[in-house]
PDB file of C-alpha atoms in Angstrom:
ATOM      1  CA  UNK A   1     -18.481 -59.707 -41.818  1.00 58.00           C
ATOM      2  CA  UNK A   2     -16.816 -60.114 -38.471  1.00 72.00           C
ATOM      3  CA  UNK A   3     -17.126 -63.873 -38.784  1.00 78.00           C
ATOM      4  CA  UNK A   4     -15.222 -63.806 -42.320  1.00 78.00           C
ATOM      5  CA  UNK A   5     -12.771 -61.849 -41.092  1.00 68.00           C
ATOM      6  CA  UNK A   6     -12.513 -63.959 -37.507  1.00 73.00           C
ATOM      7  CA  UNK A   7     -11.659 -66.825 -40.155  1.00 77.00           C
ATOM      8  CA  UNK A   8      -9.390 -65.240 -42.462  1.00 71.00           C
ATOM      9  CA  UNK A   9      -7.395 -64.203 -39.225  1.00 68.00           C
ATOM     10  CA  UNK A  10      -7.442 -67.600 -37.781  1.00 74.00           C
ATOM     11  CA  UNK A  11      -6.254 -68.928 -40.841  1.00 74.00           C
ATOM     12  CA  UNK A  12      -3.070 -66.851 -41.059  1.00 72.00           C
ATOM     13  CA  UNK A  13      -0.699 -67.066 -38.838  1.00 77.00           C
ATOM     14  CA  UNK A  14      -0.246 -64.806 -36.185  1.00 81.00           C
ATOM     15  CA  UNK A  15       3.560 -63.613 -36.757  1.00 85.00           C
ATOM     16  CA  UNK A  16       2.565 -63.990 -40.766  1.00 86.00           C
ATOM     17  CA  UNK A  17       0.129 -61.315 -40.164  1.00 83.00           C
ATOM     18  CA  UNK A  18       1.793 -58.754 -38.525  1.00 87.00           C
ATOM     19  CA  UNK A  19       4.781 -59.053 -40.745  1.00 89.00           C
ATOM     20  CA  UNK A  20       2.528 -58.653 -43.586  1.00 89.00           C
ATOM     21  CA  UNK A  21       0.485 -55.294 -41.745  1.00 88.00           C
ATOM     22  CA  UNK A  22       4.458 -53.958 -41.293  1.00 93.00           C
ATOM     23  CA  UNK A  23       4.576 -54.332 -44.925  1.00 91.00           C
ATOM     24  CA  UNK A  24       1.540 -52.685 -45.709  1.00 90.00           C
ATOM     25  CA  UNK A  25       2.236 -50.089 -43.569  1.00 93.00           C
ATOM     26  CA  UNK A  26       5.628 -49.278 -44.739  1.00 91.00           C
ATOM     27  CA  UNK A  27       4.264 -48.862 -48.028  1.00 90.00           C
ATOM     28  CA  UNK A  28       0.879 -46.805 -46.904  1.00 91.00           C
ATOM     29  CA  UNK A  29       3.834 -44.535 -45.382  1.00 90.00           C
ATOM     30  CA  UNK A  30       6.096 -44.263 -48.182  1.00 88.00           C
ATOM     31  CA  UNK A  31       3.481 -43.682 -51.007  1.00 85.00           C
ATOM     32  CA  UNK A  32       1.737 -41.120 -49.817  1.00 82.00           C
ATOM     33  CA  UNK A  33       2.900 -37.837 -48.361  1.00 65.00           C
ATOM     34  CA  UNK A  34       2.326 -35.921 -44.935  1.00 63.00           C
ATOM     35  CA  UNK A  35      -0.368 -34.452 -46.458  1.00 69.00           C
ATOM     36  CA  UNK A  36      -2.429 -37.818 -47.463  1.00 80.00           C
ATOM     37  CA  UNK A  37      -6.056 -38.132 -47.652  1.00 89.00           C
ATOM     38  CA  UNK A  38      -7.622 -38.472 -44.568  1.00 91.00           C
ATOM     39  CA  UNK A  39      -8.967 -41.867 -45.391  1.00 92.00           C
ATOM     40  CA  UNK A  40      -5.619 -43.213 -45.738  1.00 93.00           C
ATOM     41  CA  UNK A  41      -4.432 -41.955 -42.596  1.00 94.00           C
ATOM     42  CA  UNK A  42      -6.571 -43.574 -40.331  1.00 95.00           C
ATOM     43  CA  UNK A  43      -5.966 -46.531 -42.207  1.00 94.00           C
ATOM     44  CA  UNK A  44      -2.387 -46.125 -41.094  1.00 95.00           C
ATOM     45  CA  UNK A  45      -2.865 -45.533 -37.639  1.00 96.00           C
ATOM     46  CA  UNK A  46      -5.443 -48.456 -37.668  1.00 95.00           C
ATOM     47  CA  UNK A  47      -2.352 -50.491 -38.871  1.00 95.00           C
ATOM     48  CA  UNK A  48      -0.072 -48.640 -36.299  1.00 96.00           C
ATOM     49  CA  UNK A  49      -2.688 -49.634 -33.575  1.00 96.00           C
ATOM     50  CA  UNK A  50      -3.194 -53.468 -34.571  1.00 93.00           C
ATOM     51  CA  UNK A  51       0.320 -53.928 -34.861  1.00 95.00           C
ATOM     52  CA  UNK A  52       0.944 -52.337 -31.360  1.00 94.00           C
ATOM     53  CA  UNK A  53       3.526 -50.266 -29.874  1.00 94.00           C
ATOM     54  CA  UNK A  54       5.759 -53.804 -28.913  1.00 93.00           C
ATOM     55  CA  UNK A  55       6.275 -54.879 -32.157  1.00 94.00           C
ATOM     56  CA  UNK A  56       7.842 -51.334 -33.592  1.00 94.00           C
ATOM     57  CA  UNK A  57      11.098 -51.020 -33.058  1.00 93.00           C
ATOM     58  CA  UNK A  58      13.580 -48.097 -33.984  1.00 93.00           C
ATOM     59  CA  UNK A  59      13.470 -44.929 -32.506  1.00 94.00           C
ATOM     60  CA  UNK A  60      12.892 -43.011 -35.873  1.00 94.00           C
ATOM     61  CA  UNK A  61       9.637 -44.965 -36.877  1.00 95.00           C
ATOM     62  CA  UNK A  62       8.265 -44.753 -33.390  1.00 96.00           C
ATOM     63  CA  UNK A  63       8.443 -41.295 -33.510  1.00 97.00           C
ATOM     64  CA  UNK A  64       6.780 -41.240 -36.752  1.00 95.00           C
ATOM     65  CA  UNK A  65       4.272 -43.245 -36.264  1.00 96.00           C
ATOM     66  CA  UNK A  66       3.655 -41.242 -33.003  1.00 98.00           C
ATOM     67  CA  UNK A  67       3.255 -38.479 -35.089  1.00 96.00           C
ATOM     68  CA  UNK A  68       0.817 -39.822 -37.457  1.00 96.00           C
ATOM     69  CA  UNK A  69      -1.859 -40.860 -34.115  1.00 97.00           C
ATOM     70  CA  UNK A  70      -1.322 -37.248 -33.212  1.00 98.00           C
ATOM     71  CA  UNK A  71      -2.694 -36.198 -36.396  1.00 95.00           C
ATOM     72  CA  UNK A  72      -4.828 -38.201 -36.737  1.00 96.00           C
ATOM     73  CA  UNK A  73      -6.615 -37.155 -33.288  1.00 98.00           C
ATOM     74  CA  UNK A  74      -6.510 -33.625 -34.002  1.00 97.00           C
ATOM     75  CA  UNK A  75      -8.688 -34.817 -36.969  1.00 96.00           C
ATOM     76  CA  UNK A  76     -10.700 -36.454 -35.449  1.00 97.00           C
ATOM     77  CA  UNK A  77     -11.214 -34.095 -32.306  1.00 98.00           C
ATOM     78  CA  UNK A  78     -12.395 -31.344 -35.451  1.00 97.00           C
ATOM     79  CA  UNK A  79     -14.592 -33.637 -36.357  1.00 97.00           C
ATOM     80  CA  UNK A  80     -15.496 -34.341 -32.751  1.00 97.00           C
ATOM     81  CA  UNK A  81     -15.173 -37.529 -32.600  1.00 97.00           C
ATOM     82  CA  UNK A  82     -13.343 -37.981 -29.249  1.00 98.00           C
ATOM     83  CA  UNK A  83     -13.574 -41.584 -28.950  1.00 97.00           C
ATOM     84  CA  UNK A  84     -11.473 -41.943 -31.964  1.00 97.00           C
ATOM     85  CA  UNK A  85      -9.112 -39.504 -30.960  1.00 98.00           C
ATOM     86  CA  UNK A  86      -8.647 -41.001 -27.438  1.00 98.00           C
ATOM     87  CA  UNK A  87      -7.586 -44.169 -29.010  1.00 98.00           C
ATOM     88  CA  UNK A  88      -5.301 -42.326 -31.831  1.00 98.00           C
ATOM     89  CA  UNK A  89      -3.698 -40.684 -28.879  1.00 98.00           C
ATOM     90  CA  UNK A  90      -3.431 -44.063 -26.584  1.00 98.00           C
ATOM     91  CA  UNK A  91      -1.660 -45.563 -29.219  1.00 98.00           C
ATOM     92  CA  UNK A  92       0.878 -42.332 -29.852  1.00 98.00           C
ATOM     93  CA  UNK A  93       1.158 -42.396 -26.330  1.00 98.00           C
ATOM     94  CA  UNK A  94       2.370 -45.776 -26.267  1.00 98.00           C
ATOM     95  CA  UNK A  95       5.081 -45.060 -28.716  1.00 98.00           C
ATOM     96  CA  UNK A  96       6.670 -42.843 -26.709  1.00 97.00           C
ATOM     97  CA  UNK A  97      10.132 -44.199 -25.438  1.00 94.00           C
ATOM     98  CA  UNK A  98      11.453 -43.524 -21.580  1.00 94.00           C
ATOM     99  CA  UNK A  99      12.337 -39.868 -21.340  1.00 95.00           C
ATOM    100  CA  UNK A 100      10.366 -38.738 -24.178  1.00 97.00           C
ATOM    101  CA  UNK A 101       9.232 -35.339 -22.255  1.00 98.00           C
ATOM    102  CA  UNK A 102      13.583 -34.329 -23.145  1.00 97.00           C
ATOM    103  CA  UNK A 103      13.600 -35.862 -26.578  1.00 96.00           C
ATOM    104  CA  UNK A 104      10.416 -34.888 -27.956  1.00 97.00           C
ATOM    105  CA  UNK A 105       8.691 -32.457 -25.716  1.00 98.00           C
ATOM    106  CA  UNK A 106       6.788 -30.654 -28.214  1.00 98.00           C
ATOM    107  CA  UNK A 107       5.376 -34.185 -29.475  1.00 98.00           C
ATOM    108  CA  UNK A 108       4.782 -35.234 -25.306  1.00 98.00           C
ATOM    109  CA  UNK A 109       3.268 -31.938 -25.138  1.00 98.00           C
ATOM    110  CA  UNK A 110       0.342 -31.991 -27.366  1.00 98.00           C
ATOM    111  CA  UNK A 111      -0.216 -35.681 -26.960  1.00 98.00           C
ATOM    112  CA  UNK A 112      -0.811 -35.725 -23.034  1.00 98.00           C
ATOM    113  CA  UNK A 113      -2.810 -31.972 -23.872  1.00 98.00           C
ATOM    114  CA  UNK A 114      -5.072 -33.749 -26.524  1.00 98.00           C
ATOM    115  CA  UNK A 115      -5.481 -36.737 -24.120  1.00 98.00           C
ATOM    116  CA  UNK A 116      -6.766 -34.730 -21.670  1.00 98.00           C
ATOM    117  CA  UNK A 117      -9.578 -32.760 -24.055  1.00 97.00           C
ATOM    118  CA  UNK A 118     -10.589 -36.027 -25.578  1.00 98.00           C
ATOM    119  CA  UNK A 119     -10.930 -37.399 -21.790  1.00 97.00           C
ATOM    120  CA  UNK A 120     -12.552 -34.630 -20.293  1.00 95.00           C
ATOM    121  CA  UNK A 121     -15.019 -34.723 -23.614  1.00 95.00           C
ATOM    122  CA  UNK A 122     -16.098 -38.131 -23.071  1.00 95.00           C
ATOM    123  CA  UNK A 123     -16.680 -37.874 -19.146  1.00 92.00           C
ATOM    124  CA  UNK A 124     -13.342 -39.841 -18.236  1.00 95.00           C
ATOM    125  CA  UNK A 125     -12.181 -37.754 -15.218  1.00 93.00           C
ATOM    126  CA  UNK A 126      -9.299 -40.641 -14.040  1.00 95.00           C
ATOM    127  CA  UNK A 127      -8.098 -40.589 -17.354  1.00 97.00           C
ATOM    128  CA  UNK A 128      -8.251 -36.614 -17.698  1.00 96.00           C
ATOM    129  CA  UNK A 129      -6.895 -35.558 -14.749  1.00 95.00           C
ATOM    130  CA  UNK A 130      -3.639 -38.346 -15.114  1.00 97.00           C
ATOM    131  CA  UNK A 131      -3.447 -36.363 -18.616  1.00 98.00           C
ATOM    132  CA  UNK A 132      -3.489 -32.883 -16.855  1.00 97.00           C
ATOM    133  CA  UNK A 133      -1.054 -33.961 -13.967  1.00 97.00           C
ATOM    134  CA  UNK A 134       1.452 -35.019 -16.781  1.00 98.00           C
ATOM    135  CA  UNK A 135       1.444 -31.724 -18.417  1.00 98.00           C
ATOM    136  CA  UNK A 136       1.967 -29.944 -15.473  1.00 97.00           C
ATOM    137  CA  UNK A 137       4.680 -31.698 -14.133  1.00 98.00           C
ATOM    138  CA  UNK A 138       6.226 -32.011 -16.928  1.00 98.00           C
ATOM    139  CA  UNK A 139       5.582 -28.370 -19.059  1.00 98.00           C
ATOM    140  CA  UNK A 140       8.886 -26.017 -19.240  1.00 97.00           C
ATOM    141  CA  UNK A 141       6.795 -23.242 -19.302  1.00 97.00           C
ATOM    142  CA  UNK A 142       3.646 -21.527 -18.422  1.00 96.00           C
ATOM    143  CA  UNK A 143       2.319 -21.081 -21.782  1.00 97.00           C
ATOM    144  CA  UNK A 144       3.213 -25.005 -22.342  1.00 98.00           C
ATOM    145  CA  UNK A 145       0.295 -25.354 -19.227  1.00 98.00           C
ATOM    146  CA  UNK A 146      -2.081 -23.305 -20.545  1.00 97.00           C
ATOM    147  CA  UNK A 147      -4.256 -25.200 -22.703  1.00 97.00           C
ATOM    148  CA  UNK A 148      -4.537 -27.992 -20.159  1.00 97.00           C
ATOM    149  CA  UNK A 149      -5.215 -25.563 -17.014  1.00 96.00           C
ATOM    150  CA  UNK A 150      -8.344 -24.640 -19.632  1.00 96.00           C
ATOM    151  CA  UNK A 151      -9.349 -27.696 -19.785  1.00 95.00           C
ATOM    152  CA  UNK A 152      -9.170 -28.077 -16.292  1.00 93.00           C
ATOM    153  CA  UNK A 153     -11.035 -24.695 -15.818  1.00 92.00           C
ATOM    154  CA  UNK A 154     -13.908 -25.925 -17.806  1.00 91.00           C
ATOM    155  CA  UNK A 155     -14.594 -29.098 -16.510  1.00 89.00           C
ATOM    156  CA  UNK A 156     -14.185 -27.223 -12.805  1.00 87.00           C
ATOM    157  CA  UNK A 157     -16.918 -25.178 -14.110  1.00 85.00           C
ATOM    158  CA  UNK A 158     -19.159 -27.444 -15.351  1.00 86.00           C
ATOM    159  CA  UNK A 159     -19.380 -29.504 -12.307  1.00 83.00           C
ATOM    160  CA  UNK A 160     -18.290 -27.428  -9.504  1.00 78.00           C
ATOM    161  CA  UNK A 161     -15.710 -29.232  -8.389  1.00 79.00           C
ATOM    162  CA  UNK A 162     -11.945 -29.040  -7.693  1.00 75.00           C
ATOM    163  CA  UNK A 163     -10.047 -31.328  -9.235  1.00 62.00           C
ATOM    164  CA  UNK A 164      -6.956 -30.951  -7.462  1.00 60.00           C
ATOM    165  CA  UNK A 165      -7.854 -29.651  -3.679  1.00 55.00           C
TER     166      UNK A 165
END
């Protein structure tokens, strides 16, 4: 299978393709609602992914699409699948536009808090603790730093250690 799909790739080209995965996900998006099967969502965020954060434009859709990965990963942490989620959340991450923690803190939020669960989950401390370190310095309140000082907590716990000495 990978081979076919190597050579239908190779045989398209490269701006051809992602102008026709736009159009497939502008329609995945329109036609189905917030509340689409879960199937269909991670074929949009699959879409989101392979097109990559460069090639979307427009402040509105990047939000969206943000949106969408975050959803996605709190699916997929449920189902606890954390590598999935890590990469939903990468992606969401990488929509985010320069001063995103003022425009859309509650989306920042819960991105850089599922980051850190999926992280700490899968044994990537580097990638946990950057996760963390965003939250706090970035939270307007103490509640907002709660969920990610648990996660902190826990993994302190588990391995005796201090992340932040």
């Amino acid at each position: 299978h990978d081979m076919i799909l190597h050579s239908a790739q190779a045989a398209v080209d490269e701006n051809e393709r992602n102008s026709m995965m736009k159009g497939l996900l502008q329609t995945l998006v329109v036609r189905t609602s917030a509340n689409c099967d879960d199937a269909i969502l991670f074929i949009i965020v699959d879409l989101i992914s392979r097109i990559g954060s460069c090639r979307i434009h427009g402040a509105e859709s990047r939000l969206l699409y943000a949106n969408l990965n975050l959803t996605a990963a709190t699916k997929a942490i449920q189902a606890a699948d954390f590598a999935s989620a890590s990469t939903c959340i990468e992606c969401g991450i990488s929509l985010l536009d320069q001063g995103h923690w003022e425009r859309s803190y509650r989306l920042s939020l819960e991105l850089f808090t599922h980051s850190a669960l999926a992280e700490w989950a899968q044994g990537n401390t580097e990638r946990m603790t950057k996760s963390i370190d965003e939250v706090f310095n970035n939270a307007k309140s103490f509640d907002d730093k709660l969920r990610a000082a648990e996660i902190k907590l826990d993994y302190e716990g588990m391995t005796g250690t201090n992340l932040f000495e």
